[in-house]
């Protein structure tokens, strides 16, 4: 009897919380007409929500996705949601991009550089969360390889186009869980030991250090770089997390009540990509569309530079 009562109580609490909080719509940040945006992992979750809102703001949105069929389906659904636009009033483009493959990242960037005359915003959104130990095509631990190294190479290969399109922006989706990560240069590939939670946190700390170092290197170019945490969001990012069968109904209820929707979670990405309020702002960390303080380990310039140098070698930018 205790479990049904608990579920009922949680349900009432959930309903009250949802009613008090109300529905949140995307920020109205003005038009993105004439601007080109790349979003990685744009076929679901935060990336899909950001793609829909930026299309609604009339941007040309390039969805960089691993599964082309799923991405094409998501693009059709987004177009139906947003409605048909007149020519020059926003566009969705699907391009194959597997961040677990440096070969795929290079092919994606080669095509972008051939076909696109400008790139106004790059949103490094895709990620993998607490997966069992596995390696990328190039032999990197999967979470570090996808969340950090894949985006590191992608951003570096597109820097020339971003600079030529200035003022332009790089938006890096991190997580508050960075607080539990450490950059262990003796075991970046987790071959000595592997803890899926720690390795996710490490990859998110690497995202912030990368964004700060990139911002430093791009001072004076007109390209800004900022990182963010989206909050706890109901997405398929947690597909590798095992929840006991009996606990799933309660977990689903609690997540419905207290977790953000993808649209709510995408607000800060959309804000950093489009708002005039952050024009010229760089090297900062945001949550809920406001600048937030970082722990000292996420502001360690020496670690950031060392991580940059090692990452350049790992992805083949330097021999």
CSV table of N, CA and C in Angstrom, one decimal, residues 148 152 183 185 205-206 208-214 216-217 297-311:
chain,number,residue,atom,x,y,z
A,148,UNK,N,34.1,15.4,-26.3
A,148,UNK,CA,35.2,16.4,-26.4
A,148,UNK,C,36.0,16.3,-27.8
A,152,UNK,N,36.1,18.9,-30.8
A,152,UNK,CA,37.3,19.7,-30.8
A,152,UNK,C,37.8,19.8,-32.3
A,183,UNK,N,40.6,16.1,-15.0
A,183,UNK,CA,41.4,15.8,-16.2
A,183,UNK,C,42.6,15.1,-15.8
A,185,UNK,N,45.6,13.4,-17.1
A,185,UNK,CA,46.4,13.3,-18.3
A,185,UNK,C,47.2,12.0,-18.4
A,205,UNK,N,33.8,18.6,-18.3
A,205,UNK,CA,34.8,19.6,-17.8
A,205,UNK,C,35.7,19.9,-19.0
A,206,UNK,N,36.1,18.9,-19.8
A,206,UNK,CA,36.9,19.2,-21.0
A,206,UNK,C,36.2,20.2,-21.9
A,208,UNK,N,34.2,22.7,-21.1
A,208,UNK,CA,34.3,24.0,-20.6
A,208,UNK,C,35.8,24.5,-20.8
A,209,UNK,N,36.8,23.7,-20.5
A,209,UNK,CA,38.2,24.1,-20.6
A,209,UNK,C,38.5,24.4,-22.1
A,210,UNK,N,37.9,23.6,-23.0
A,210,UNK,CA,38.1,23.9,-24.4
A,210,UNK,C,37.5,25.2,-24.9
A,211,UNK,N,36.3,25.4,-24.4
A,211,UNK,CA,35.6,26.7,-24.7
A,211,UNK,C,36.3,27.9,-24.3
A,212,UNK,N,36.9,27.8,-23.0
A,212,UNK,CA,37.6,29.0,-22.5
A,212,UNK,C,38.9,29.2,-23.2
A,213,UNK,N,39.6,28.1,-23.6
A,213,UNK,CA,40.9,28.2,-24.3
A,213,UNK,C,40.6,28.7,-25.7
A,214,UNK,N,39.6,28.2,-26.3
A,214,UNK,CA,39.3,28.7,-27.7
A,214,UNK,C,38.9,30.2,-27.7
A,216,UNK,N,40.0,32.4,-25.6
A,216,UNK,CA,41.3,33.1,-25.5
A,216,UNK,C,42.0,33.3,-26.8
A,217,UNK,N,42.0,32.2,-27.6
A,217,UNK,CA,42.8,32.2,-28.8
A,217,UNK,C,42.1,33.0,-29.9
A,297,UNK,N,38.7,24.6,-10.9
A,297,UNK,CA,39.3,23.6,-11.9
A,297,UNK,C,38.8,23.8,-13.3
A,298,UNK,N,37.7,24.5,-13.5
A,298,UNK,CA,37.2,24.7,-14.8
A,298,UNK,C,37.7,26.0,-15.4
A,299,UNK,N,38.5,26.8,-14.6
A,299,UNK,CA,39.1,28.0,-15.0
A,299,UNK,C,40.7,27.9,-15.0
A,300,UNK,N,41.2,26.7,-14.9
A,300,UNK,CA,42.6,26.5,-14.9
A,300,UNK,C,43.2,26.6,-16.3
A,301,UNK,N,43.8,27.8,-16.6
A,301,UNK,CA,44.4,28.0,-17.9
A,301,UNK,C,45.5,27.1,-18.3
A,302,UNK,N,46.3,26.7,-17.4
A,302,UNK,CA,47.4,25.8,-17.7
A,302,UNK,C,46.9,24.4,-18.1
A,303,UNK,N,45.9,23.9,-17.4
A,303,UNK,CA,45.2,22.6,-17.7
A,303,UNK,C,44.5,22.8,-19.1
A,304,UNK,N,43.9,23.9,-19.3
A,304,UNK,CA,43.2,24.1,-20.6
A,304,UNK,C,44.1,24.1,-21.8
A,305,UNK,N,45.3,24.7,-21.6
A,305,UNK,CA,46.3,24.7,-22.7
A,305,UNK,C,46.9,23.4,-22.9
A,306,UNK,N,47.2,22.7,-21.8
A,306,UNK,CA,47.7,21.3,-22.0
A,306,UNK,C,46.7,20.4,-22.6
A,307,UNK,N,45.5,20.5,-22.2
A,307,UNK,CA,44.4,19.7,-22.8
A,307,UNK,C,44.3,20.0,-24.3
A,308,UNK,N,44.4,21.3,-24.7
A,308,UNK,CA,44.3,21.7,-26.1
A,308,UNK,C,45.5,21.0,-26.9
A,309,UNK,N,46.7,21.1,-26.3
A,309,UNK,CA,47.9,20.6,-27.0
A,309,UNK,C,47.8,19.1,-27.3
A,310,UNK,N,47.3,18.4,-26.2
A,310,UNK,CA,47.2,16.9,-26.3
A,310,UNK,C,46.1,16.6,-27.3
A,311,UNK,N,45.0,17.3,-27.2
A,311,UNK,CA,43.8,17.0,-28.1
A,311,UNK,C,44.2,17.2,-29.6
